[in-house]
PDB file of N, CA and C in Angstrom:
ATOM      1  N   UNK H  47       0.853  -1.175   0.000  1.00  0.00           N
ATOM      2  CA  UNK H  47       0.000   0.000   0.000  1.00  0.00           C
ATOM      3  C   UNK H  47       0.896   1.235   0.000  1.00  0.00           C
ATOM      4  N   UNK H  48       0.632   2.120  -0.917  1.00  0.00           N
ATOM      5  CA  UNK H  48       1.407   3.353  -0.996  1.00  0.00           C
ATOM      6  C   UNK H  48       0.668   4.478  -0.273  1.00  0.00           C
ATOM      7  N   UNK H  49       1.301   5.036   0.777  1.00  0.00           N
ATOM      8  CA  UNK H  49       0.732   6.167   1.501  1.00  0.00           C
ATOM      9  C   UNK H  49       1.244   7.438   0.838  1.00  0.00           C
ATOM     10  N   UNK H  50       0.325   8.290   0.405  1.00  0.00           N
ATOM     11  CA  UNK H  50       0.675   9.505  -0.319  1.00  0.00           C
ATOM     12  C   UNK H  50       0.792  10.721   0.591  1.00  0.00           C
ATOM     13  N   UNK H  51       0.210  10.653   1.778  1.00  0.00           N
ATOM     14  CA  UNK H  51       0.250  11.777   2.707  1.00  0.00           C
ATOM     15  C   UNK H  51      -0.790  11.596   3.797  1.00  0.00           C
ATOM     16  N   UNK H  52      -0.845  12.565   4.689  1.00  0.00           N
ATOM     17  CA  UNK H  52      -1.804  12.525   5.787  1.00  0.00           C
ATOM     18  C   UNK H  52      -2.354  13.919   6.030  1.00  0.00           C
ATOM     19  N   UNK H  53      -3.592  13.984   6.493  1.00  0.00           N
ATOM     20  CA  UNK H  53      -4.222  15.251   6.837  1.00  0.00           C
ATOM     21  C   UNK H  53      -4.550  15.267   8.315  1.00  0.00           C
ATOM     22  N   UNK H  54      -4.320  16.411   8.927  1.00  0.00           N
ATOM     23  CA  UNK H  54      -4.678  16.605  10.319  1.00  0.00           C
ATOM     24  C   UNK H  54      -6.140  17.004  10.377  1.00  0.00           C
ATOM     25  N   UNK H  55      -6.914  16.327  11.206  1.00  0.00           N
ATOM     26  CA  UNK H  55      -8.348  16.576  11.313  1.00  0.00           C
ATOM     27  C   UNK H  55      -8.591  17.532  12.477  1.00  0.00           C
ATOM     28  N   UNK H  56      -9.269  18.656  12.185  1.00  0.00           N
ATOM     29  CA  UNK H  56      -9.505  19.671  13.205  1.00  0.00           C
ATOM     30  C   UNK H  56     -10.985  20.035  13.197  1.00  0.00           C
ATOM     31  N   UNK H  57     -11.657  19.832  14.339  1.00  0.00           N
ATOM     32  CA  UNK H  57     -13.051  20.236  14.482  1.00  0.00           C
ATOM     33  C   UNK H  57     -13.076  21.667  14.991  1.00  0.00           C
ATOM     34  N   UNK H  58     -13.814  22.532  14.302  1.00  0.00           N
ATOM     35  CA  UNK H  58     -13.885  23.951  14.667  1.00  0.00           C
ATOM     36  C   UNK H  58     -15.340  24.355  14.866  1.00  0.00           C
ATOM     37  N   UNK H  59     -15.544  25.361  15.723  1.00  0.00           N
ATOM     38  CA  UNK H  59     -16.894  25.864  15.969  1.00  0.00           C
ATOM     39  C   UNK H  59     -17.406  26.688  14.794  1.00  0.00           C
ATOM     40  N   UNK H  60     -16.527  27.485  14.187  1.00  0.00           N
ATOM     41  CA  UNK H  60     -16.931  28.397  13.119  1.00  0.00           C
ATOM     42  C   UNK H  60     -15.975  28.250  11.940  1.00  0.00           C
ATOM     43  N   UNK H  61     -16.418  27.539  10.945  1.00  0.00           N
ATOM     44  CA  UNK H  61     -15.580  27.265   9.780  1.00  0.00           C
ATOM     45  C   UNK H  61     -15.194  28.555   9.056  1.00  0.00           C
ATOM     46  N   UNK H  62     -16.129  29.498   8.946  1.00  0.00           N
ATOM     47  CA  UNK H  62     -15.862  30.746   8.225  1.00  0.00           C
ATOM     48  C   UNK H  62     -14.751  31.558   8.886  1.00  0.00           C
ATOM     49  N   UNK H  63     -14.656  31.499  10.204  1.00  0.00           N
ATOM     50  CA  UNK H  63     -13.596  32.197  10.924  1.00  0.00           C
ATOM     51  C   UNK H  63     -12.271  31.448  10.813  1.00  0.00           C
ATOM     52  N   UNK H  64     -12.322  30.124  10.836  1.00  0.00           N
ATOM     53  CA  UNK H  64     -11.104  29.305  10.838  1.00  0.00           C
ATOM     54  C   UNK H  64     -10.425  29.242   9.471  1.00  0.00           C
ATOM     55  N   UNK H  65     -11.205  29.217   8.401  1.00  0.00           N
ATOM     56  CA  UNK H  65     -10.643  29.015   7.058  1.00  0.00           C
ATOM     57  C   UNK H  65      -9.581  30.051   6.688  1.00  0.00           C
ATOM     58  N   UNK H  66      -9.820  31.354   6.857  1.00  0.00           N
ATOM     59  CA  UNK H  66      -8.776  32.323   6.455  1.00  0.00           C
ATOM     60  C   UNK H  66      -7.440  32.110   7.181  1.00  0.00           C
ATOM     61  N   UNK H  67      -7.482  31.753   8.462  1.00  0.00           N
ATOM     62  CA  UNK H  67      -6.250  31.490   9.204  1.00  0.00           C
ATOM     63  C   UNK H  67      -5.474  30.342   8.566  1.00  0.00           C
ATOM     64  N   UNK H  68      -6.162  29.218   8.300  1.00  0.00           N
ATOM     65  CA  UNK H  68      -5.473  28.043   7.760  1.00  0.00           C
ATOM     66  C   UNK H  68      -5.075  28.234   6.299  1.00  0.00           C
ATOM     67  N   UNK H  69      -5.830  29.038   5.537  1.00  0.00           N
ATOM     68  CA  UNK H  69      -5.418  29.337   4.168  1.00  0.00           C
ATOM     69  C   UNK H  69      -4.098  30.104   4.169  1.00  0.00           C
ATOM     70  N   UNK H  70      -3.974  31.075   5.047  1.00  0.00           N
ATOM     71  CA  UNK H  70      -2.713  31.845   5.117  1.00  0.00           C
ATOM     72  C   UNK H  70      -1.586  30.972   5.663  1.00  0.00           C
ATOM     73  N   UNK H  71      -1.893  30.148   6.665  1.00  0.00           N
ATOM     74  CA  UNK H  71      -0.881  29.285   7.265  1.00  0.00           C
ATOM     75  C   UNK H  71      -0.335  28.275   6.251  1.00  0.00           C
ATOM     76  N   UNK H  72      -1.238  27.670   5.492  1.00  0.00           N
ATOM     77  CA  UNK H  72      -0.848  26.626   4.534  1.00  0.00           C
ATOM     78  C   UNK H  72      -0.503  27.188   3.163  1.00  0.00           C
ATOM     79  N   UNK H  73      -0.837  28.460   2.917  1.00  0.00           N
ATOM     80  CA  UNK H  73      -0.540  29.065   1.623  1.00  0.00           C
ATOM     81  C   UNK H  73      -1.371  28.498   0.498  1.00  0.00           C
ATOM     82  N   UNK H  74      -2.639  28.209   0.778  1.00  0.00           N
ATOM     83  CA  UNK H  74      -3.496  27.655  -0.262  1.00  0.00           C
ATOM     84  C   UNK H  74      -4.944  28.079  -0.073  1.00  0.00           C
ATOM     85  N   UNK H  75      -5.779  27.629  -0.985  1.00  0.00           N
ATOM     86  CA  UNK H  75      -7.208  27.932  -0.948  1.00  0.00           C
ATOM     87  C   UNK H  75      -7.976  26.690  -0.524  1.00  0.00           C
ATOM     88  N   UNK H  76      -8.973  26.881   0.313  1.00  0.00           N
ATOM     89  CA  UNK H  76      -9.773  25.759   0.816  1.00  0.00           C
ATOM     90  C   UNK H  76     -10.610  25.130  -0.291  1.00  0.00           C
ATOM     91  N   UNK H  77     -10.609  23.808  -0.328  1.00  0.00           N
ATOM     92  CA  UNK H  77     -11.569  23.039  -1.125  1.00  0.00           C
ATOM     93  C   UNK H  77     -12.689  22.673  -0.158  1.00  0.00           C
ATOM     94  N   UNK H  78     -13.904  23.044  -0.457  1.00  0.00           N
ATOM     95  CA  UNK H  78     -15.010  22.846   0.484  1.00  0.00           C
ATOM     96  C   UNK H  78     -16.003  21.815  -0.038  1.00  0.00           C
ATOM     97  N   UNK H  79     -16.568  21.061   0.901  1.00  0.00           N
ATOM     98  CA  UNK H  79     -17.655  20.144   0.581  1.00  0.00           C
ATOM     99  C   UNK H  79     -18.411  19.841   1.863  1.00  0.00           C
ATOM    100  N   UNK H  80     -19.548  19.183   1.720  1.00  0.00           N
ATOM    101  CA  UNK H  80     -20.366  18.801   2.863  1.00  0.00           C
ATOM    102  C   UNK H  80     -20.539  17.303   2.864  1.00  0.00           C
ATOM    103  N   UNK H  81     -20.533  16.720   4.056  1.00  0.00           N
ATOM    104  CA  UNK H  81     -20.741  15.279   4.175  1.00  0.00           C
ATOM    105  C   UNK H  81     -21.515  15.002   5.443  1.00  0.00           C
ATOM    106  N   UNK H  82     -22.700  14.469   5.318  1.00  0.00           N
ATOM    107  CA  UNK H  82     -23.504  14.103   6.475  1.00  0.00           C
ATOM    108  C   UNK H  82     -23.824  15.275   7.384  1.00  0.00           C
ATOM    109  N   UNK H  83     -24.061  16.445   6.822  1.00  0.00           N
ATOM    110  CA  UNK H  83     -24.377  17.616   7.634  1.00  0.00           C
ATOM    111  C   UNK H  83     -23.171  18.335   8.192  1.00  0.00           C
ATOM    112  N   UNK H  84     -21.981  17.843   7.893  1.00  0.00           N
ATOM    113  CA  UNK H  84     -20.742  18.463   8.367  1.00  0.00           C
ATOM    114  C   UNK H  84     -20.111  19.222   7.208  1.00  0.00           C
ATOM    115  N   UNK H  85     -19.794  20.484   7.449  1.00  0.00           N
ATOM    116  CA  UNK H  85     -19.093  21.311   6.474  1.00  0.00           C
ATOM    117  C   UNK H  85     -17.599  21.012   6.600  1.00  0.00           C
ATOM    118  N   UNK H  86     -16.930  20.785   5.475  1.00  0.00           N
ATOM    119  CA  UNK H  86     -15.515  20.431   5.469  1.00  0.00           C
ATOM    120  C   UNK H  86     -14.756  21.406   4.585  1.00  0.00           C
ATOM    121  N   UNK H  87     -13.572  21.809   5.041  1.00  0.00           N
ATOM    122  CA  UNK H  87     -12.660  22.624   4.245  1.00  0.00           C
ATOM    123  C   UNK H  87     -11.292  21.947   4.285  1.00  0.00           C
ATOM    124  N   UNK H  88     -10.803  21.544   3.113  1.00  0.00           N
ATOM    125  CA  UNK H  88      -9.482  20.922   2.999  1.00  0.00           C
ATOM    126  C   UNK H  88      -8.505  21.988   2.526  1.00  0.00           C
ATOM    127  N   UNK H  89      -7.470  22.216   3.347  1.00  0.00           N
ATOM    128  CA  UNK H  89      -6.473  23.241   3.043  1.00  0.00           C
ATOM    129  C   UNK H  89      -5.102  22.652   3.318  1.00  0.00           C
ATOM    130  N   UNK H  90      -4.339  22.384   2.280  1.00  0.00           N
ATOM    131  CA  UNK H  90      -3.029  21.771   2.482  1.00  0.00           C
ATOM    132  C   UNK H  90      -3.178  20.474   3.265  1.00  0.00           C
ATOM    133  N   UNK H  91      -2.471  20.365   4.381  1.00  0.00           N
ATOM    134  CA  UNK H  91      -2.527  19.170   5.220  1.00  0.00           C
ATOM    135  C   UNK H  91      -3.597  19.243   6.303  1.00  0.00           C
ATOM    136  N   UNK H  92      -4.423  20.268   6.267  1.00  0.00           N
ATOM    137  CA  UNK H  92      -5.451  20.454   7.290  1.00  0.00           C
ATOM    138  C   UNK H  92      -6.830  20.118   6.726  1.00  0.00           C
ATOM    139  N   UNK H  93      -7.620  19.413   7.520  1.00  0.00           N
ATOM    140  CA  UNK H  93      -8.988  19.083   7.185  1.00  0.00           C
ATOM    141  C   UNK H  93      -9.862  19.652   8.297  1.00  0.00           C
ATOM    142  N   UNK H  94     -10.485  20.813   8.038  1.00  0.00           N
ATOM    143  CA  UNK H  94     -11.315  21.480   9.031  1.00  0.00           C
ATOM    144  C   UNK H  94     -12.744  20.989   8.897  1.00  0.00           C
ATOM    145  N   UNK H  95     -13.395  20.734  10.042  1.00  0.00           N
ATOM    146  CA  UNK H  95     -14.760  20.231  10.030  1.00  0.00           C
ATOM    147  C   UNK H  95     -15.595  21.002  11.037  1.00  0.00           C
ATOM    148  N   UNK H  96     -16.829  21.326  10.641  1.00  0.00           N
ATOM    149  CA  UNK H  96     -17.745  22.045  11.516  1.00  0.00           C
ATOM    150  C   UNK H  96     -19.154  21.543  11.246  1.00  0.00           C
ATOM    151  N   UNK H  97     -19.922  21.382  12.330  1.00  0.00           N
ATOM    152  CA  UNK H  97     -21.288  20.902  12.150  1.00  0.00           C
ATOM    153  C   UNK H  97     -21.911  20.531  13.472  1.00  0.00           C
ATOM    154  N   UNK H  98     -22.977  19.740  13.417  1.00  0.00           N
ATOM    155  CA  UNK H  98     -23.675  19.331  14.634  1.00  0.00           C
ATOM    156  C   UNK H  98     -22.739  18.557  15.574  1.00  0.00           C
ATOM    157  N   UNK H  99     -22.852  18.841  16.847  1.00  0.00           N
ATOM    158  CA  UNK H  99     -21.962  18.218  17.837  1.00  0.00           C
ATOM    159  C   UNK H  99     -22.028  16.692  17.797  1.00  0.00           C
ATOM    160  N   UNK H 100     -23.205  16.139  17.562  1.00  0.00           N
ATOM    161  CA  UNK H 100     -23.330  14.674  17.506  1.00  0.00           C
ATOM    162  C   UNK H 100     -22.460  14.095  16.396  1.00  0.00           C
ATOM    163  N   UNK H 101     -22.393  14.782  15.250  1.00  0.00           N
ATOM    164  CA  UNK H 101     -21.548  14.324  14.147  1.00  0.00           C
ATOM    165  C   UNK H 101     -20.068  14.531  14.459  1.00  0.00           C
ATOM    166  N   UNK H 102     -19.729  15.683  15.037  1.00  0.00           N
ATOM    167  CA  UNK H 102     -18.326  15.980  15.364  1.00  0.00           C
ATOM    168  C   UNK H 102     -17.785  15.031  16.416  1.00  0.00           C
ATOM    169  N   UNK H 103     -18.633  14.598  17.336  1.00  0.00           N
ATOM    170  CA  UNK H 103     -18.193  13.652  18.374  1.00  0.00           C
ATOM    171  C   UNK H 103     -17.662  12.365  17.748  1.00  0.00           C
ATOM    172  N   UNK H 104     -18.332  11.911  16.708  1.00  0.00           N
ATOM    173  CA  UNK H 104     -17.878  10.711  15.993  1.00  0.00           C
ATOM    174  C   UNK H 104     -16.578  11.006  15.247  1.00  0.00           C
ATOM    175  N   UNK H 105     -16.520  12.148  14.566  1.00  0.00           N
ATOM    176  CA  UNK H 105     -15.333  12.502  13.783  1.00  0.00           C
ATOM    177  C   UNK H 105     -14.091  12.688  14.648  1.00  0.00           C
ATOM    178  N   UNK H 106     -14.263  13.138  15.873  1.00  0.00           N
ATOM    179  CA  UNK H 106     -13.114  13.343  16.774  1.00  0.00           C
ATOM    180  C   UNK H 106     -12.411  12.035  17.133  1.00  0.00           C
ATOM    181  N   UNK H 107     -13.074  10.916  16.945  1.00  0.00           N
ATOM    182  CA  UNK H 107     -12.477   9.614  17.268  1.00  0.00           C
ATOM    183  C   UNK H 107     -11.487   9.158  16.196  1.00  0.00           C
ATOM    184  N   UNK H 108     -11.522   9.818  15.028  1.00  0.00           N
ATOM    185  CA  UNK H 108     -10.621   9.458  13.927  1.00  0.00           C
ATOM    186  C   UNK H 108      -9.332  10.262  14.081  1.00  0.00           C
ATOM    187  N   UNK H 109      -8.218   9.560  14.235  1.00  0.00           N
ATOM    188  CA  UNK H 109      -6.924  10.192  14.508  1.00  0.00           C
ATOM    189  C   UNK H 109      -6.456  11.065  13.350  1.00  0.00           C
ATOM    190  N   UNK H 110      -6.527  10.545  12.124  1.00  0.00           N
ATOM    191  CA  UNK H 110      -6.031  11.277  10.961  1.00  0.00           C
ATOM    192  C   UNK H 110      -6.637  10.681   9.698  1.00  0.00           C
ATOM    193  N   UNK H 111      -6.508  11.420   8.618  1.00  0.00           N
ATOM    194  CA  UNK H 111      -6.899  10.937   7.299  1.00  0.00           C
ATOM    195  C   UNK H 111      -5.614  10.627   6.534  1.00  0.00           C
ATOM    196  N   UNK H 112      -5.533   9.404   6.027  1.00  0.00           N
ATOM    197  CA  UNK H 112      -4.354   8.944   5.301  1.00  0.00           C
ATOM    198  C   UNK H 112      -4.713   8.819   3.821  1.00  0.00           C
ATOM    199  N   UNK H 113      -4.017   9.564   2.968  1.00  0.00           N
ATOM    200  CA  UNK H 113      -4.224   9.466   1.523  1.00  0.00           C
ATOM    201  C   UNK H 113      -3.423   8.278   1.001  1.00  0.00           C
ATOM    202  N   UNK H 114      -4.093   7.409   0.260  1.00  0.00           N
ATOM    203  CA  UNK H 114      -3.447   6.234  -0.321  1.00  0.00           C
ATOM    204  C   UNK H 114      -3.730   6.200  -1.814  1.00  0.00           C
ATOM    205  N   UNK H 115      -2.949   5.424  -2.514  1.00  0.00           N
ATOM    206  CA  UNK H 115      -3.134   5.308  -3.960  1.00  0.00           C
ATOM    207  C   UNK H 115      -4.420   4.542  -4.278  1.00  0.00           C
ATOM    208  N   UNK H 116      -4.737   3.515  -3.473  1.00  0.00           N
ATOM    209  CA  UNK H 116      -5.878   2.647  -3.773  1.00  0.00           C
ATOM    210  C   UNK H 116      -6.501   2.151  -2.466  1.00  0.00           C
ATOM    211  N   UNK H 117      -7.728   2.564  -2.194  1.00  0.00           N
ATOM    212  CA  UNK H 117      -8.424   2.166  -0.969  1.00  0.00           C
ATOM    213  C   UNK H 117      -8.649   0.656  -0.919  1.00  0.00           C
ATOM    214  N   UNK H 118      -8.909   0.028  -2.067  1.00  0.00           N
ATOM    215  CA  UNK H 118      -9.117  -1.426  -2.069  1.00  0.00           C
ATOM    216  C   UNK H 118      -7.858  -2.154  -1.603  1.00  0.00           C
ATOM    217  N   UNK H 119      -6.718  -1.692  -2.058  1.00  0.00           N
ATOM    218  CA  UNK H 119      -5.447  -2.279  -1.627  1.00  0.00           C
ATOM    219  C   UNK H 119      -5.245  -2.051  -0.126  1.00  0.00           C
ATOM    220  N   UNK H 120      -5.561  -0.848   0.347  1.00  0.00           N
ATOM    221  CA  UNK H 120      -5.452  -0.552   1.779  1.00  0.00           C
ATOM    222  C   UNK H 120      -6.364  -1.476   2.575  1.00  0.00           C
ATOM    223  N   UNK H 121      -7.574  -1.697   2.073  1.00  0.00           N
ATOM    224  CA  UNK H 121      -8.538  -2.582   2.744  1.00  0.00           C
ATOM    225  C   UNK H 121      -7.954  -3.987   2.912  1.00  0.00           C
ATOM    226  N   UNK H 122      -7.387  -4.514   1.840  1.00  0.00           N
ATOM    227  CA  UNK H 122      -6.805  -5.865   1.900  1.00  0.00           C
ATOM    228  C   UNK H 122      -5.655  -5.925   2.907  1.00  0.00           C
ATOM    229  N   UNK H 123      -4.748  -4.961   2.844  1.00  0.00           N
ATOM    230  CA  UNK H 123      -3.593  -4.972   3.737  1.00  0.00           C
ATOM    231  C   UNK H 123      -4.016  -4.785   5.196  1.00  0.00           C
ATOM    232  N   UNK H 124      -4.889  -3.845   5.445  1.00  0.00           N
ATOM    233  CA  UNK H 124      -5.351  -3.604   6.811  1.00  0.00           C
ATOM    234  C   UNK H 124      -6.000  -4.854   7.398  1.00  0.00           C
ATOM    235  N   UNK H 125      -6.843  -5.507   6.606  1.00  0.00           N
ATOM    236  CA  UNK H 125      -7.494  -6.741   7.063  1.00  0.00           C
ATOM    237  C   UNK H 125      -6.458  -7.824   7.356  1.00  0.00           C
ATOM    238  N   UNK H 126      -5.488  -7.980   6.451  1.00  0.00           N
ATOM    239  CA  UNK H 126      -4.420  -8.969   6.645  1.00  0.00           C
ATOM    240  C   UNK H 126      -3.622  -8.702   7.917  1.00  0.00           C
ATOM    241  N   UNK H 127      -3.472  -7.418   8.271  1.00  0.00           N
ATOM    242  CA  UNK H 127      -2.688  -7.051   9.451  1.00  0.00           C
ATOM    243  C   UNK H 127      -3.496  -7.078  10.752  1.00  0.00           C
ATOM    244  N   UNK H 128      -4.785  -7.431  10.652  1.00  0.00           N
ATOM    245  CA  UNK H 128      -5.597  -7.545  11.850  1.00  0.00           C
ATOM    246  C   UNK H 128      -6.400  -6.311  12.211  1.00  0.00           C
ATOM    247  N   UNK H 129      -6.449  -5.317  11.314  1.00  0.00           N
ATOM    248  CA  UNK H 129      -7.288  -4.139  11.567  1.00  0.00           C
ATOM    249  C   UNK H 129      -8.745  -4.504  11.298  1.00  0.00           C
ATOM    250  N   UNK H 130      -9.641  -3.778  11.933  1.00  0.00           N
ATOM    251  CA  UNK H 130     -11.078  -3.968  11.726  1.00  0.00           C
ATOM    252  C   UNK H 130     -11.598  -2.816  10.876  1.00  0.00           C
ATOM    253  N   UNK H 131     -12.109  -3.128   9.689  1.00  0.00           N
ATOM    254  CA  UNK H 131     -12.673  -2.092   8.834  1.00  0.00           C
ATOM    255  C   UNK H 131     -14.069  -1.777   9.359  1.00  0.00           C
ATOM    256  N   UNK H 132     -14.232  -0.557   9.853  1.00  0.00           N
ATOM    257  CA  UNK H 132     -15.471  -0.116  10.484  1.00  0.00           C
ATOM    258  C   UNK H 132     -16.505   0.286   9.440  1.00  0.00           C
ATOM    259  N   UNK H 133     -16.064   0.945   8.358  1.00  0.00           N
ATOM    260  CA  UNK H 133     -16.974   1.403   7.305  1.00  0.00           C
ATOM    261  C   UNK H 133     -16.230   1.524   5.994  1.00  0.00           C
ATOM    262  N   UNK H 134     -16.914   1.193   4.914  1.00  0.00           N
ATOM    263  CA  UNK H 134     -16.363   1.398   3.587  1.00  0.00           C
ATOM    264  C   UNK H 134     -15.731   0.152   3.008  1.00  0.00           C
ATOM    265  N   UNK H 135     -15.139   0.349   1.857  1.00  0.00           N
ATOM    266  CA  UNK H 135     -14.971   1.573   1.101  1.00  0.00           C
ATOM    267  C   UNK H 135     -16.298   2.108   0.550  1.00  0.00           C
ATOM    268  N   UNK H 136     -16.418   3.447   0.581  1.00  0.00           N
ATOM    269  CA  UNK H 136     -17.586   4.137   0.048  1.00  0.00           C
ATOM    270  C   UNK H 136     -17.129   5.359  -0.735  1.00  0.00           C
ATOM    271  N   UNK H 137     -17.917   5.777  -1.721  1.00  0.00           N
ATOM    272  CA  UNK H 137     -17.566   6.993  -2.463  1.00  0.00           C
ATOM    273  C   UNK H 137     -17.805   8.245  -1.614  1.00  0.00           C
ATOM    274  N   UNK H 138     -16.961   9.254  -1.797  1.00  0.00           N
ATOM    275  CA  UNK H 138     -17.107  10.554  -1.135  1.00  0.00           C
ATOM    276  C   UNK H 138     -16.921  11.628  -2.200  1.00  0.00           C
ATOM    277  N   UNK H 139     -17.165  12.896  -1.861  1.00  0.00           N
ATOM    278  CA  UNK H 139     -16.934  13.955  -2.849  1.00  0.00           C
ATOM    279  C   UNK H 139     -15.478  14.053  -3.309  1.00  0.00           C
ATOM    280  N   UNK H 140     -14.540  13.553  -2.486  1.00  0.00           N
ATOM    281  CA  UNK H 140     -13.116  13.665  -2.821  1.00  0.00           C
ATOM    282  C   UNK H 140     -12.520  12.359  -3.339  1.00  0.00           C
ATOM    283  N   UNK H 141     -13.290  11.296  -3.414  1.00  0.00           N
ATOM    284  CA  UNK H 141     -12.771   9.986  -3.816  1.00  0.00           C
ATOM    285  C   UNK H 141     -13.489   8.897  -3.047  1.00  0.00           C
ATOM    286  N   UNK H 142     -12.773   7.830  -2.710  1.00  0.00           N
ATOM    287  CA  UNK H 142     -13.364   6.752  -1.899  1.00  0.00           C
ATOM    288  C   UNK H 142     -12.657   6.724  -0.554  1.00  0.00           C
ATOM    289  N   UNK H 143     -13.367   6.270   0.476  1.00  0.00           N
ATOM    290  CA  UNK H 143     -12.721   6.165   1.778  1.00  0.00           C
ATOM    291  C   UNK H 143     -13.178   4.937   2.527  1.00  0.00           C
ATOM    292  N   UNK H 144     -12.442   4.654   3.582  1.00  0.00           N
ATOM    293  CA  UNK H 144     -12.844   3.643   4.542  1.00  0.00           C
ATOM    294  C   UNK H 144     -12.333   4.076   5.905  1.00  0.00           C
ATOM    295  N   UNK H 145     -12.987   3.584   6.941  1.00  0.00           N
ATOM    296  CA  UNK H 145     -12.536   3.801   8.320  1.00  0.00           C
ATOM    297  C   UNK H 145     -12.062   2.466   8.859  1.00  0.00           C
ATOM    298  N   UNK H 146     -10.896   2.471   9.478  1.00  0.00           N
ATOM    299  CA  UNK H 146     -10.345   1.234  10.023  1.00  0.00           C
ATOM    300  C   UNK H 146      -9.835   1.460  11.432  1.00  0.00           C
ATOM    301  N   UNK H 147     -10.148   0.493  12.307  1.00  0.00           N
ATOM    302  CA  UNK H 147      -9.599   0.501  13.661  1.00  0.00           C
ATOM    303  C   UNK H 147      -8.388  -0.418  13.673  1.00  0.00           C
ATOM    304  N   UNK H 148      -7.245   0.164  13.979  1.00  0.00           N
ATOM    305  CA  UNK H 148      -6.009  -0.616  14.066  1.00  0.00           C
ATOM    306  C   UNK H 148      -6.050  -1.506  15.305  1.00  0.00           C
ATOM    307  N   UNK H 149      -5.218  -2.534  15.357  1.00  0.00           N
ATOM    308  CA  UNK H 149      -5.224  -3.423  16.515  1.00  0.00           C
ATOM    309  C   UNK H 149      -5.002  -2.709  17.861  1.00  0.00           C
ATOM    310  N   UNK H 150      -4.360  -1.533  17.847  1.00  0.00           N
ATOM    311  CA  UNK H 150      -4.140  -0.791  19.097  1.00  0.00           C
ATOM    312  C   UNK H 150      -5.344   0.060  19.501  1.00  0.00           C
ATOM    313  N   UNK H 151      -6.412   0.032  18.689  1.00  0.00           N
ATOM    314  CA  UNK H 151      -7.622   0.784  18.996  1.00  0.00           C
ATOM    315  C   UNK H 151      -7.717   2.134  18.309  1.00  0.00           C
ATOM    316  N   UNK H 152      -6.664   2.589  17.650  1.00  0.00           N
ATOM    317  CA  UNK H 152      -6.687   3.860  16.926  1.00  0.00           C
ATOM    318  C   UNK H 152      -7.544   3.730  15.673  1.00  0.00           C
ATOM    319  N   UNK H 153      -8.320   4.768  15.368  1.00  0.00           N
ATOM    320  CA  UNK H 153      -9.171   4.759  14.190  1.00  0.00           C
ATOM    321  C   UNK H 153      -8.618   5.769  13.183  1.00  0.00           C
ATOM    322  N   UNK H 154      -8.453   5.325  11.930  1.00  0.00           N
ATOM    323  CA  UNK H 154      -7.946   6.160  10.855  1.00  0.00           C
ATOM    324  C   UNK H 154      -8.900   6.098   9.673  1.00  0.00           C
ATOM    325  N   UNK H 155      -8.962   7.201   8.929  1.00  0.00           N
ATOM    326  CA  UNK H 155      -9.663   7.219   7.658  1.00  0.00           C
ATOM    327  C   UNK H 155      -8.602   7.054   6.573  1.00  0.00           C
ATOM    328  N   UNK H 156      -8.881   6.182   5.612  1.00  0.00           N
ATOM    329  CA  UNK H 156      -8.025   5.996   4.439  1.00  0.00           C
ATOM    330  C   UNK H 156      -8.824   6.467   3.239  1.00  0.00           C
ATOM    331  N   UNK H 157      -8.224   7.283   2.371  1.00  0.00           N
ATOM    332  CA  UNK H 157      -8.941   7.858   1.231  1.00  0.00           C
ATOM    333  C   UNK H 157      -8.072   7.832  -0.014  1.00  0.00           C
ATOM    334  N   UNK H 158      -8.712   7.544  -1.153  1.00  0.00           N
ATOM    335  CA  UNK H 158      -8.028   7.677  -2.442  1.00  0.00           C
ATOM    336  C   UNK H 158      -8.792   8.681  -3.282  1.00  0.00           C
ATOM    337  N   UNK H 159      -8.294   9.016  -4.438  1.00  0.00           N
ATOM    338  CA  UNK H 159      -8.950  10.010  -5.279  1.00  0.00           C
ATOM    339  C   UNK H 159      -9.593   9.374  -6.485  1.00  0.00           C
ATOM    340  N   UNK H 160      -9.860   8.082  -6.392  1.00  0.00           N
ATOM    341  CA  UNK H 160     -10.563   7.387  -7.482  1.00  0.00           C
ATOM    342  C   UNK H 160     -12.050   7.616  -7.341  1.00  0.00           C
ATOM    343  N   UNK H 161     -12.752   7.657  -8.437  1.00  0.00           N
ATOM    344  CA  UNK H 161     -14.194   7.905  -8.431  1.00  0.00           C
ATOM    345  C   UNK H 161     -15.016   6.703  -8.110  1.00  0.00           C
TER     346      UNK H 161
END
């Protein structure tokens, strides 16, 4: 499995206030989308999320988002290594993703950019 990078997941109260800070910090423009009632802004290595507290509570349990070349390959390797795939692979606005709990209990999102 080829890991292409990782994004830091940050839950914020006010996305409109947070975005300009992270755009200047990362030197880029936010890519925005919505998923399950949660507003998301991807800026460089930062993934900002804002929305209903019930949704954010679940998202806070995910340590990081790992970009991979192929989610299906990640699924096979994670399963072989004893991880528990909690959800996915499923399509998202940015590609496909899955959530996996590693044997140590850490939960990660794995995402590719395939449609």
